[in-house]
Every structure is written in C-alpha cells, then in structure tokens.
Amino acid sequence: MKIDVLTLFPAMFAGPLDESIIRRARQAGLLELQIHNLRDHAHDRHKSVDDRPFGGGPGMLLKPEPIFEAVEHLAGQGARVVLLSPTGRQFNQAIASELAHVEHLILVTGHYEGFDERIRAHLADDELSIGDYVLTNGALPAMVVIDALARLIPGVLGDEASALDESFSRGLLEYPQYTRPAEFRGMKVPEVLLSGNHAEIAKWRAHEARLRTKQRRPDLLG
Ligand code: 4FN
C-alpha cells in the first residue's frame, strides 16, 4: 500500500511513523509512506499556501492551487484522495478495513481555518474526522489513520496482534485480563481463570465482554 501525505508540518511525522510496527512495515516494503510539504507546491516566491476568506471573517484558508497541483502531481490512476477534517464522517475500524484495501491513498491535512471549499467539493473523494475536538492541524489525525491502516495490511502483524482484530470484529470491548501474580496486595484474579476449565473460561470471557460493552459503550452494540 502506498500513502502520500500533504501537510504544512512534515517534521511532525518524523517520530511516530519511524517506530515499532509501522517502521517494520515500511522496511519490509509493505507500506510505502511519503510525507510532502505543501509549501513546496506554492507558486509565488513567498511560498504562500493560504489567503483570507472572501466575504470577510477571521483567519486564513488553504488556497486551492497548491493542493490541486500537489495532488495532481502525486495521483496516478486510481489514487483515493482523503481530506482530514472535522467535517468528515467519523473514522472507525470499519472505515479502516475498507481503506486498507486501497492501493494508493493521498491524505490531505489542514491548517489555519481549513480549506477552500473547492478542494472539498472537487478534489477529495472522501473526508474523514478522527473525533470531535478542536485541533491545531490535521497531522495527528493523518497519523492516526495511517497507524490504523498499516496494521491491517497483510503481513504487517504477527499472529498475536491479529487476534485483536477477531475480538474487535465481534464488535465488543475486551474482557478483563490478568497475569501473574494470582494475588497482588490482596487483589485476587477471578477463580475461573485459574481453574483450567477452558469452556468455563470462554463462557466467562464472553459474558464479561458483553457486560462491559453494554455498560461502557452501548453504542457499539447498535
Ligand atoms: N481541525 C470542531 C469544529 C470546528 C473546527 C474544529 C477544528 C485544524 C484546519 C480544521 C479536528 C478534529 C478532528 C481532522 C473542530 C481533524 C481536525 C479531525 C482538524 C486546522 C481546520 C482543524 C466541532 C469537531 C470540535 C481546526 C469540532 N480529524 N478546526 O478542529 O483538522 O481530522
């Protein structure tokens, strides 16, 4: 999978995407990730990428020309152009699974007050938000999306972590888990988990997962 990111803050991407599983995916060639500075696509000698909104009002908007040209420069046939923006549909595991099949993704991140509307209307194929809070720019959302997609690329995860997908695809939160010691400061591990009775353990876990989901995230049960 190839992912291009357009941002005004390429340096923000340096640490998080060079660690752990993402790093291995990149080294193995399973994930081809390129971060592009939007400012490199500005025309004028001041390298301006933003301008004031028509009609007045506070703040600045990202101009259409640099973003259109950057995307056209990167997009071959069939690249999916995704805008990260609070106006987007909320990113979730189902969207991650769907996007993980895309061959070439271009993520466009915002700054200032946002984008000229023509970018949204005529350039983007899709618009995603990672949640409802005010951010300074779209770099962290882009990294969240990249992280969620990367681990779904076949070959990126070992068997252990893949198991997590099975539990999530059942749509429930995790059941409580314990490791040694069996008693810590008077706090005991539930007896059933020490019993060796695998059928009882599976039953207990299924019950706890459902209970916890119902109590804490009823929205996941639909
Ligand atoms: N944010 C809200 C309402 C109005 C504006 C914002 C906001 C960065 C360029 C967008 C934020 C959150 C999740 C991108 C927020 C995301 C962004 C995201 C984002 C600078 C303009 C801005 C009602 C959601 C609180 C700033 C609500 N997922 N504007 O944050 O890019 O992807």
PDB file of C-alpha atoms and ligand atoms in Angstrom:
ATOM      1  CA  MET A   1       0.000   0.000   0.000  1.00  0.00           C
ATOM      2  CA  LYS A   2       1.209   3.478  -0.857  1.00  0.00           C
ATOM      3  CA  ILE A   3       0.243   6.511   1.242  1.00  0.00           C
ATOM      4  CA  ASP A   4       1.195  10.102   0.367  1.00  0.00           C
ATOM      5  CA  VAL A   5       0.567  12.817   2.942  1.00  0.00           C
ATOM      6  CA  LEU A   6       0.257  16.523   2.146  1.00  0.00           C
ATOM      7  CA  THR A   7       0.987  18.699   5.167  1.00  0.00           C
ATOM      8  CA  LEU A   8       2.456  22.034   6.250  1.00  0.00           C
ATOM      9  CA  PHE A   9       4.185  20.217   9.120  1.00  0.00           C
ATOM     10  CA  PRO A  10       6.224  17.358   7.673  1.00  0.00           C
ATOM     11  CA  ALA A  11       8.509  17.322  10.748  1.00  0.00           C
ATOM     12  CA  MET A  12       5.589  16.232  12.945  1.00  0.00           C
ATOM     13  CA  PHE A  13       5.555  12.891  11.135  1.00  0.00           C
ATOM     14  CA  ALA A  14       9.198  12.044  11.805  1.00  0.00           C
ATOM     15  CA  GLY A  15       8.978  10.293  15.190  1.00  0.00           C
ATOM     16  CA  PRO A  16       5.691   8.356  15.306  1.00  0.00           C
ATOM     17  CA  LEU A  17       5.989   6.670  11.909  1.00  0.00           C
ATOM     18  CA  ASP A  18       9.590   5.554  12.462  1.00  0.00           C
ATOM     19  CA  GLU A  19       8.824   3.295  15.427  1.00  0.00           C
ATOM     20  CA  SER A  20       7.714  -0.225  16.065  1.00  0.00           C
ATOM     21  CA  ILE A  21       5.236  -1.904  13.726  1.00  0.00           C
ATOM     22  CA  ILE A  22       4.989   0.977  11.230  1.00  0.00           C
ATOM     23  CA  ARG A  23       8.758   1.069  10.929  1.00  0.00           C
ATOM     24  CA  ARG A  24       8.886  -2.658  10.203  1.00  0.00           C
ATOM     25  CA  ALA A  25       6.060  -2.378   7.658  1.00  0.00           C
ATOM     26  CA  ARG A  26       7.986   0.371   5.861  1.00  0.00           C
ATOM     27  CA  GLN A  27      11.261  -1.525   5.948  1.00  0.00           C
ATOM     28  CA  ALA A  28       9.542  -4.644   4.594  1.00  0.00           C
ATOM     29  CA  GLY A  29       8.104  -2.576   1.729  1.00  0.00           C
ATOM     30  CA  LEU A  30       4.531  -3.411   2.788  1.00  0.00           C
ATOM     31  CA  LEU A  31       3.826   0.261   3.431  1.00  0.00           C
ATOM     32  CA  GLU A  32       5.285   2.941   1.174  1.00  0.00           C
ATOM     33  CA  LEU A  33       4.853   6.209   3.021  1.00  0.00           C
ATOM     34  CA  GLN A  34       5.830   9.652   1.735  1.00  0.00           C
ATOM     35  CA  ILE A  35       5.336  12.942   3.550  1.00  0.00           C
ATOM     36  CA  HIS A  36       5.158  16.041   1.327  1.00  0.00           C
ATOM     37  CA  ASN A  37       5.433  19.673   2.348  1.00  0.00           C
ATOM     38  CA  LEU A  38       2.503  21.562   0.875  1.00  0.00           C
ATOM     39  CA  ARG A  39       4.697  24.666   0.770  1.00  0.00           C
ATOM     40  CA  ASP A  40       6.855  23.004  -1.918  1.00  0.00           C
ATOM     41  CA  HIS A  41       3.849  23.344  -4.231  1.00  0.00           C
ATOM     42  CA  ALA A  42       3.317  27.073  -3.682  1.00  0.00           C
ATOM     43  CA  HIS A  43       3.829  29.229  -6.765  1.00  0.00           C
ATOM     44  CA  ASP A  44       4.983  32.635  -5.658  1.00  0.00           C
ATOM     45  CA  ARG A  45       8.336  33.476  -4.166  1.00  0.00           C
ATOM     46  CA  HIS A  46       6.703  33.971  -0.753  1.00  0.00           C
ATOM     47  CA  LYS A  47       5.595  30.346  -0.908  1.00  0.00           C
ATOM     48  CA  SER A  48       2.081  31.301   0.176  1.00  0.00           C
ATOM     49  CA  VAL A  49      -0.379  28.471   0.700  1.00  0.00           C
ATOM     50  CA  ASP A  50      -3.101  30.442   2.490  1.00  0.00           C
ATOM     51  CA  ASP A  51      -5.258  33.526   1.919  1.00  0.00           C
ATOM     52  CA  ARG A  52      -8.132  35.486   3.500  1.00  0.00           C
ATOM     53  CA  PRO A  53     -11.728  34.278   3.092  1.00  0.00           C
ATOM     54  CA  PHE A  54     -13.959  36.042   0.547  1.00  0.00           C
ATOM     55  CA  GLY A  55     -16.777  37.784   2.383  1.00  0.00           C
ATOM     56  CA  GLY A  56     -14.557  38.539   5.342  1.00  0.00           C
ATOM     57  CA  GLY A  57     -14.161  36.885   8.674  1.00  0.00           C
ATOM     58  CA  PRO A  58     -11.293  35.788  10.865  1.00  0.00           C
ATOM     59  CA  GLY A  59      -8.383  33.564   9.922  1.00  0.00           C
ATOM     60  CA  MET A  60      -6.896  32.208   6.755  1.00  0.00           C
ATOM     61  CA  LEU A  61      -7.814  29.377   4.373  1.00  0.00           C
ATOM     62  CA  LEU A  62      -5.646  26.961   2.427  1.00  0.00           C
ATOM     63  CA  LYS A  63      -5.633  28.092  -1.212  1.00  0.00           C
ATOM     64  CA  PRO A  64      -6.804  25.665  -3.907  1.00  0.00           C
ATOM     65  CA  GLU A  65      -3.858  25.920  -6.360  1.00  0.00           C
ATOM     66  CA  PRO A  66      -1.037  24.339  -4.289  1.00  0.00           C
ATOM     67  CA  ILE A  67      -3.246  21.481  -3.075  1.00  0.00           C
ATOM     68  CA  PHE A  68      -4.787  20.725  -6.501  1.00  0.00           C
ATOM     69  CA  GLU A  69      -1.343  20.745  -8.109  1.00  0.00           C
ATOM     70  CA  ALA A  70       0.287  18.651  -5.402  1.00  0.00           C
ATOM     71  CA  VAL A  71      -2.475  16.039  -5.635  1.00  0.00           C
ATOM     72  CA  GLU A  72      -2.408  16.009  -9.446  1.00  0.00           C
ATOM     73  CA  HIS A  73       1.360  15.579  -9.280  1.00  0.00           C
ATOM     74  CA  LEU A  74       1.063  12.579  -6.924  1.00  0.00           C
ATOM     75  CA  ALA A  75      -2.070  10.895  -8.227  1.00  0.00           C
ATOM     76  CA  GLY A  76      -1.618   8.347 -10.944  1.00  0.00           C
ATOM     77  CA  GLN A  77      -4.672   6.352 -11.948  1.00  0.00           C
ATOM     78  CA  GLY A  78      -6.999   5.479  -9.129  1.00  0.00           C
ATOM     79  CA  ALA A  79      -5.470   7.195  -6.101  1.00  0.00           C
ATOM     80  CA  ARG A  80      -8.026   7.817  -3.353  1.00  0.00           C
ATOM     81  CA  VAL A  81      -7.852  11.413  -2.099  1.00  0.00           C
ATOM     82  CA  VAL A  82      -8.930  11.763   1.525  1.00  0.00           C
ATOM     83  CA  LEU A  83      -9.265  15.053   3.375  1.00  0.00           C
ATOM     84  CA  LEU A  84      -8.748  15.021   7.150  1.00  0.00           C
ATOM     85  CA  SER A  85     -11.254  17.498   8.526  1.00  0.00           C
ATOM     86  CA  PRO A  86     -13.762  17.888  11.383  1.00  0.00           C
ATOM     87  CA  THR A  87     -16.484  17.996   8.698  1.00  0.00           C
ATOM     88  CA  GLY A  88     -15.734  14.403   7.662  1.00  0.00           C
ATOM     89  CA  ARG A  89     -17.539  11.194   8.596  1.00  0.00           C
ATOM     90  CA  GLN A  90     -16.085   9.776  11.771  1.00  0.00           C
ATOM     91  CA  PHE A  91     -13.219   7.365  11.218  1.00  0.00           C
ATOM     92  CA  ASN A  92     -13.708   3.919  12.750  1.00  0.00           C
ATOM     93  CA  GLN A  93     -12.494   0.331  12.385  1.00  0.00           C
ATOM     94  CA  ALA A  94     -14.952  -0.417   9.552  1.00  0.00           C
ATOM     95  CA  ILE A  95     -13.587   2.515   7.530  1.00  0.00           C
ATOM     96  CA  ALA A  96     -10.038   1.394   8.361  1.00  0.00           C
ATOM     97  CA  SER A  97     -10.768  -2.097   6.980  1.00  0.00           C
ATOM     98  CA  GLU A  98     -12.245  -0.590   3.824  1.00  0.00           C
ATOM     99  CA  LEU A  99      -9.320   1.806   3.248  1.00  0.00           C
ATOM    100  CA  ALA A 100      -6.707  -0.884   3.960  1.00  0.00           C
ATOM    101  CA  HIS A 101      -7.611  -2.394   0.565  1.00  0.00           C
ATOM    102  CA  VAL A 102      -6.842   0.800  -1.348  1.00  0.00           C
ATOM    103  CA  GLU A 103      -3.639   0.622  -3.406  1.00  0.00           C
ATOM    104  CA  HIS A 104      -2.776   4.329  -3.276  1.00  0.00           C
ATOM    105  CA  LEU A 105      -4.061   6.814  -0.725  1.00  0.00           C
ATOM    106  CA  ILE A 106      -3.408  10.566  -0.633  1.00  0.00           C
ATOM    107  CA  LEU A 107      -4.111  12.155   2.759  1.00  0.00           C
ATOM    108  CA  VAL A 108      -4.584  15.935   2.761  1.00  0.00           C
ATOM    109  CA  THR A 109      -4.330  17.710   6.125  1.00  0.00           C
ATOM    110  CA  GLY A 110      -5.484  21.189   7.066  1.00  0.00           C
ATOM    111  CA  HIS A 111      -4.139  24.197   8.911  1.00  0.00           C
ATOM    112  CA  TYR A 112      -5.481  27.697   9.768  1.00  0.00           C
ATOM    113  CA  GLU A 113      -9.283  27.775   9.498  1.00  0.00           C
ATOM    114  CA  GLY A 114      -9.414  24.987   6.936  1.00  0.00           C
ATOM    115  CA  PHE A 115      -9.706  24.518   3.167  1.00  0.00           C
ATOM    116  CA  ASP A 116     -11.143  26.497   0.286  1.00  0.00           C
ATOM    117  CA  GLU A 117     -14.440  24.679  -0.353  1.00  0.00           C
ATOM    118  CA  ARG A 118     -13.432  23.715  -3.936  1.00  0.00           C
ATOM    119  CA  ILE A 119     -10.836  21.330  -2.504  1.00  0.00           C
ATOM    120  CA  ARG A 120     -13.567  19.514  -0.597  1.00  0.00           C
ATOM    121  CA  ALA A 121     -16.057  19.579  -3.461  1.00  0.00           C
ATOM    122  CA  HIS A 122     -13.879  18.833  -6.496  1.00  0.00           C
ATOM    123  CA  LEU A 123     -10.625  17.206  -5.363  1.00  0.00           C
ATOM    124  CA  ALA A 124     -11.382  14.994  -2.367  1.00  0.00           C
ATOM    125  CA  ASP A 125     -13.019  11.577  -2.814  1.00  0.00           C
ATOM    126  CA  ASP A 126     -13.694  11.315   0.887  1.00  0.00           C
ATOM    127  CA  GLU A 127     -13.486  13.331   4.070  1.00  0.00           C
ATOM    128  CA  LEU A 128     -12.680  11.811   7.466  1.00  0.00           C
ATOM    129  CA  SER A 129     -12.610  13.080  11.043  1.00  0.00           C
ATOM    130  CA  ILE A 130     -10.989  11.225  13.929  1.00  0.00           C
ATOM    131  CA  GLY A 131     -13.333  12.787  16.507  1.00  0.00           C
ATOM    132  CA  ASP A 132     -14.964  15.878  17.940  1.00  0.00           C
ATOM    133  CA  TYR A 133     -12.348  18.197  19.417  1.00  0.00           C
ATOM    134  CA  VAL A 134     -10.547  21.295  18.164  1.00  0.00           C
ATOM    135  CA  LEU A 135      -7.030  20.648  16.839  1.00  0.00           C
ATOM    136  CA  THR A 136      -4.327  22.969  15.509  1.00  0.00           C
ATOM    137  CA  ASN A 137      -3.823  20.991  12.289  1.00  0.00           C
ATOM    138  CA  GLY A 138      -4.574  17.635  10.644  1.00  0.00           C
ATOM    139  CA  ALA A 139      -1.186  15.962  11.094  1.00  0.00           C
ATOM    140  CA  LEU A 140      -2.129  13.910  14.150  1.00  0.00           C
ATOM    141  CA  PRO A 141      -5.401  12.739  12.548  1.00  0.00           C
ATOM    142  CA  ALA A 142      -3.433  11.635   9.461  1.00  0.00           C
ATOM    143  CA  MET A 143      -1.068   9.651  11.673  1.00  0.00           C
ATOM    144  CA  VAL A 144      -3.983   8.033  13.498  1.00  0.00           C
ATOM    145  CA  VAL A 145      -5.437   6.910  10.157  1.00  0.00           C
ATOM    146  CA  ILE A 146      -2.048   5.652   8.927  1.00  0.00           C
ATOM    147  CA  ASP A 147      -1.491   3.673  12.131  1.00  0.00           C
ATOM    148  CA  ALA A 148      -4.937   2.049  11.952  1.00  0.00           C
ATOM    149  CA  LEU A 149      -4.483   1.119   8.268  1.00  0.00           C
ATOM    150  CA  ALA A 150      -0.886  -0.084   8.478  1.00  0.00           C
ATOM    151  CA  ARG A 151      -1.612  -2.855  10.953  1.00  0.00           C
ATOM    152  CA  LEU A 152      -4.356  -4.192   8.633  1.00  0.00           C
ATOM    153  CA  ILE A 153      -2.017  -4.645   5.657  1.00  0.00           C
ATOM    154  CA  PRO A 154      -1.469  -8.405   5.185  1.00  0.00           C
ATOM    155  CA  GLY A 155       1.920  -9.442   6.579  1.00  0.00           C
ATOM    156  CA  VAL A 156       2.359  -6.428   8.856  1.00  0.00           C
ATOM    157  CA  LEU A 157       1.225  -8.079  12.074  1.00  0.00           C
ATOM    158  CA  GLY A 158       2.242 -11.354  13.672  1.00  0.00           C
ATOM    159  CA  ASP A 159      -0.403 -13.838  14.830  1.00  0.00           C
ATOM    160  CA  GLU A 160      -0.619 -12.457  18.341  1.00  0.00           C
ATOM    161  CA  ALA A 161      -1.773  -8.983  17.413  1.00  0.00           C
ATOM    162  CA  SER A 162      -4.020 -10.300  14.625  1.00  0.00           C
ATOM    163  CA  ALA A 163      -6.146 -11.909  17.314  1.00  0.00           C
ATOM    164  CA  LEU A 164      -7.179  -8.430  18.405  1.00  0.00           C
ATOM    165  CA  ASP A 165      -8.972  -7.947  15.108  1.00  0.00           C
ATOM    166  CA  GLU A 166     -11.045 -11.048  15.670  1.00  0.00           C
ATOM    167  CA  SER A 167     -12.249  -9.740  19.012  1.00  0.00           C
ATOM    168  CA  PHE A 168     -12.920  -6.269  17.637  1.00  0.00           C
ATOM    169  CA  SER A 169     -14.708  -7.631  14.589  1.00  0.00           C
ATOM    170  CA  ARG A 170     -17.153  -9.214  17.013  1.00  0.00           C
ATOM    171  CA  GLY A 171     -17.846  -5.602  17.929  1.00  0.00           C
ATOM    172  CA  LEU A 172     -17.161  -5.857  21.657  1.00  0.00           C
ATOM    173  CA  LEU A 173     -14.729  -4.378  24.154  1.00  0.00           C
ATOM    174  CA  GLU A 174     -12.092  -6.679  25.604  1.00  0.00           C
ATOM    175  CA  TYR A 175     -12.916  -8.872  28.607  1.00  0.00           C
ATOM    176  CA  PRO A 176     -10.804  -8.255  31.762  1.00  0.00           C
ATOM    177  CA  GLN A 177      -7.393  -9.904  31.688  1.00  0.00           C
ATOM    178  CA  TYR A 178      -4.858 -10.772  34.372  1.00  0.00           C
ATOM    179  CA  THR A 179      -1.307 -12.004  34.565  1.00  0.00           C
ATOM    180  CA  ARG A 180       0.799 -13.234  37.486  1.00  0.00           C
ATOM    181  CA  PRO A 181       0.749 -12.996  40.462  1.00  0.00           C
ATOM    182  CA  ALA A 182      -2.606 -14.671  41.205  1.00  0.00           C
ATOM    183  CA  GLU A 183      -2.892 -12.423  44.263  1.00  0.00           C
ATOM    184  CA  PHE A 184      -1.418  -8.907  44.465  1.00  0.00           C
ATOM    185  CA  ARG A 185      -1.890  -6.751  47.595  1.00  0.00           C
ATOM    186  CA  GLY A 186      -4.976  -8.746  48.449  1.00  0.00           C
ATOM    187  CA  MET A 187      -6.462  -8.314  44.947  1.00  0.00           C
ATOM    188  CA  LYS A 188      -7.290 -11.734  43.551  1.00  0.00           C
ATOM    189  CA  VAL A 189      -7.553 -12.962  39.993  1.00  0.00           C
ATOM    190  CA  PRO A 190     -11.060 -14.382  39.338  1.00  0.00           C
ATOM    191  CA  GLU A 191     -11.114 -18.074  40.327  1.00  0.00           C
ATOM    192  CA  VAL A 192     -12.449 -19.273  36.957  1.00  0.00           C
ATOM    193  CA  LEU A 193      -9.284 -18.109  35.152  1.00  0.00           C
ATOM    194  CA  LEU A 194      -7.134 -20.348  37.394  1.00  0.00           C
ATOM    195  CA  SER A 195      -9.466 -23.344  37.027  1.00  0.00           C
ATOM    196  CA  GLY A 196      -8.041 -24.765  33.806  1.00  0.00           C
ATOM    197  CA  ASN A 197     -11.629 -25.277  32.585  1.00  0.00           C
ATOM    198  CA  HIS A 198     -11.390 -23.772  29.099  1.00  0.00           C
ATOM    199  CA  ALA A 199     -15.097 -23.998  28.321  1.00  0.00           C
ATOM    200  CA  GLU A 200     -15.950 -22.130  31.548  1.00  0.00           C
ATOM    201  CA  ILE A 201     -13.223 -19.555  30.850  1.00  0.00           C
ATOM    202  CA  ALA A 202     -14.568 -18.889  27.341  1.00  0.00           C
ATOM    203  CA  LYS A 203     -18.091 -18.515  28.751  1.00  0.00           C
ATOM    204  CA  TRP A 204     -16.914 -16.099  31.469  1.00  0.00           C
ATOM    205  CA  ARG A 205     -14.943 -14.004  28.978  1.00  0.00           C
ATOM    206  CA  ALA A 206     -17.851 -13.750  26.518  1.00  0.00           C
ATOM    207  CA  HIS A 207     -20.144 -12.686  29.366  1.00  0.00           C
ATOM    208  CA  GLU A 208     -17.700 -10.083  30.709  1.00  0.00           C
ATOM    209  CA  ALA A 209     -17.026  -8.637  27.263  1.00  0.00           C
ATOM    210  CA  ARG A 210     -20.735  -8.208  26.610  1.00  0.00           C
ATOM    211  CA  LEU A 211     -21.391  -6.747  30.089  1.00  0.00           C
ATOM    212  CA  ARG A 212     -18.543  -4.269  29.799  1.00  0.00           C
ATOM    213  CA  THR A 213     -19.604  -3.199  26.304  1.00  0.00           C
ATOM    214  CA  LYS A 214     -23.200  -2.734  27.442  1.00  0.00           C
ATOM    215  CA  GLN A 215     -22.105  -0.641  30.439  1.00  0.00           C
ATOM    216  CA  ARG A 216     -19.383   1.477  28.844  1.00  0.00           C
ATOM    217  CA  ARG A 217     -20.045   1.539  25.086  1.00  0.00           C
ATOM    218  CA  PRO A 218     -23.692   0.668  24.398  1.00  0.00           C
ATOM    219  CA  ASP A 219     -23.268   2.446  21.032  1.00  0.00           C
ATOM    220  CA  LEU A 220     -21.077  -0.470  19.872  1.00  0.00           C
ATOM    221  CA  LEU A 221     -23.965  -2.909  20.376  1.00  0.00           C
ATOM    222  CA  GLY A 222     -26.104  -0.915  17.946  1.00  0.00           C
TER     223      GLY A 222
HETATM  224  N1  4FN B   1      -9.160  20.605  12.748  1.00  0.00           N
HETATM  225  C1  4FN B   1     -14.742  21.429  15.504  1.00  0.00           C
HETATM  226  C2  4FN B   1     -15.476  22.451  14.890  1.00  0.00           C
HETATM  227  C3  4FN B   1     -14.853  23.404  14.126  1.00  0.00           C
HETATM  228  C4  4FN B   1     -13.458  23.333  13.923  1.00  0.00           C
HETATM  229  C5  4FN B   1     -12.744  22.316  14.515  1.00  0.00           C
HETATM  230  C6  4FN B   1     -11.261  22.198  14.313  1.00  0.00           C
HETATM  231  C7  4FN B   1      -7.308  22.018  12.008  1.00  0.00           C
HETATM  232  C8  4FN B   1      -7.593  23.222   9.865  1.00  0.00           C
HETATM  233  C9  4FN B   1      -9.531  22.026  10.810  1.00  0.00           C
HETATM  234  C10 4FN B   1     -10.101  18.353  14.120  1.00  0.00           C
HETATM  235  C11 4FN B   1     -10.672  17.245  14.756  1.00  0.00           C
HETATM  236  C12 4FN B   1     -10.647  16.006  14.178  1.00  0.00           C
HETATM  237  C13 4FN B   1      -9.011  16.431  11.080  1.00  0.00           C
HETATM  238  C14 4FN B   1     -13.373  21.361  15.293  1.00  0.00           C
HETATM  239  C15 4FN B   1      -9.481  16.942  12.275  1.00  0.00           C
HETATM  240  C16 4FN B   1      -9.484  18.209  12.864  1.00  0.00           C
HETATM  241  C17 4FN B   1     -10.054  15.868  12.929  1.00  0.00           C
HETATM  242  C18 4FN B   1      -8.900  19.397  12.178  1.00  0.00           C
HETATM  243  C19 4FN B   1      -6.883  23.203  11.211  1.00  0.00           C
HETATM  244  C20 4FN B   1      -9.081  23.235  10.042  1.00  0.00           C
HETATM  245  C21 4FN B   1      -8.813  21.893  12.169  1.00  0.00           C
HETATM  246  C22 4FN B   1     -16.947  20.594  16.367  1.00  0.00           C
HETATM  247  C23 4FN B   1     -15.186  18.988  15.807  1.00  0.00           C
HETATM  248  C24 4FN B   1     -14.947  20.440  17.785  1.00  0.00           C
HETATM  249  C25 4FN B   1      -9.283  23.005  13.105  1.00  0.00           C
HETATM  250  C26 4FN B   1     -15.453  20.383  16.364  1.00  0.00           C
HETATM  251  N2  4FN B   1      -9.928  14.764  12.151  1.00  0.00           N
HETATM  252  N3  4FN B   1     -10.703  23.006  13.364  1.00  0.00           N
HETATM  253  O1  4FN B   1     -10.631  21.410  14.957  1.00  0.00           O
HETATM  254  O2  4FN B   1      -8.266  19.288  11.169  1.00  0.00           O
HETATM  255  O3  4FN B   1      -9.300  15.106  11.049  1.00  0.00           O
END
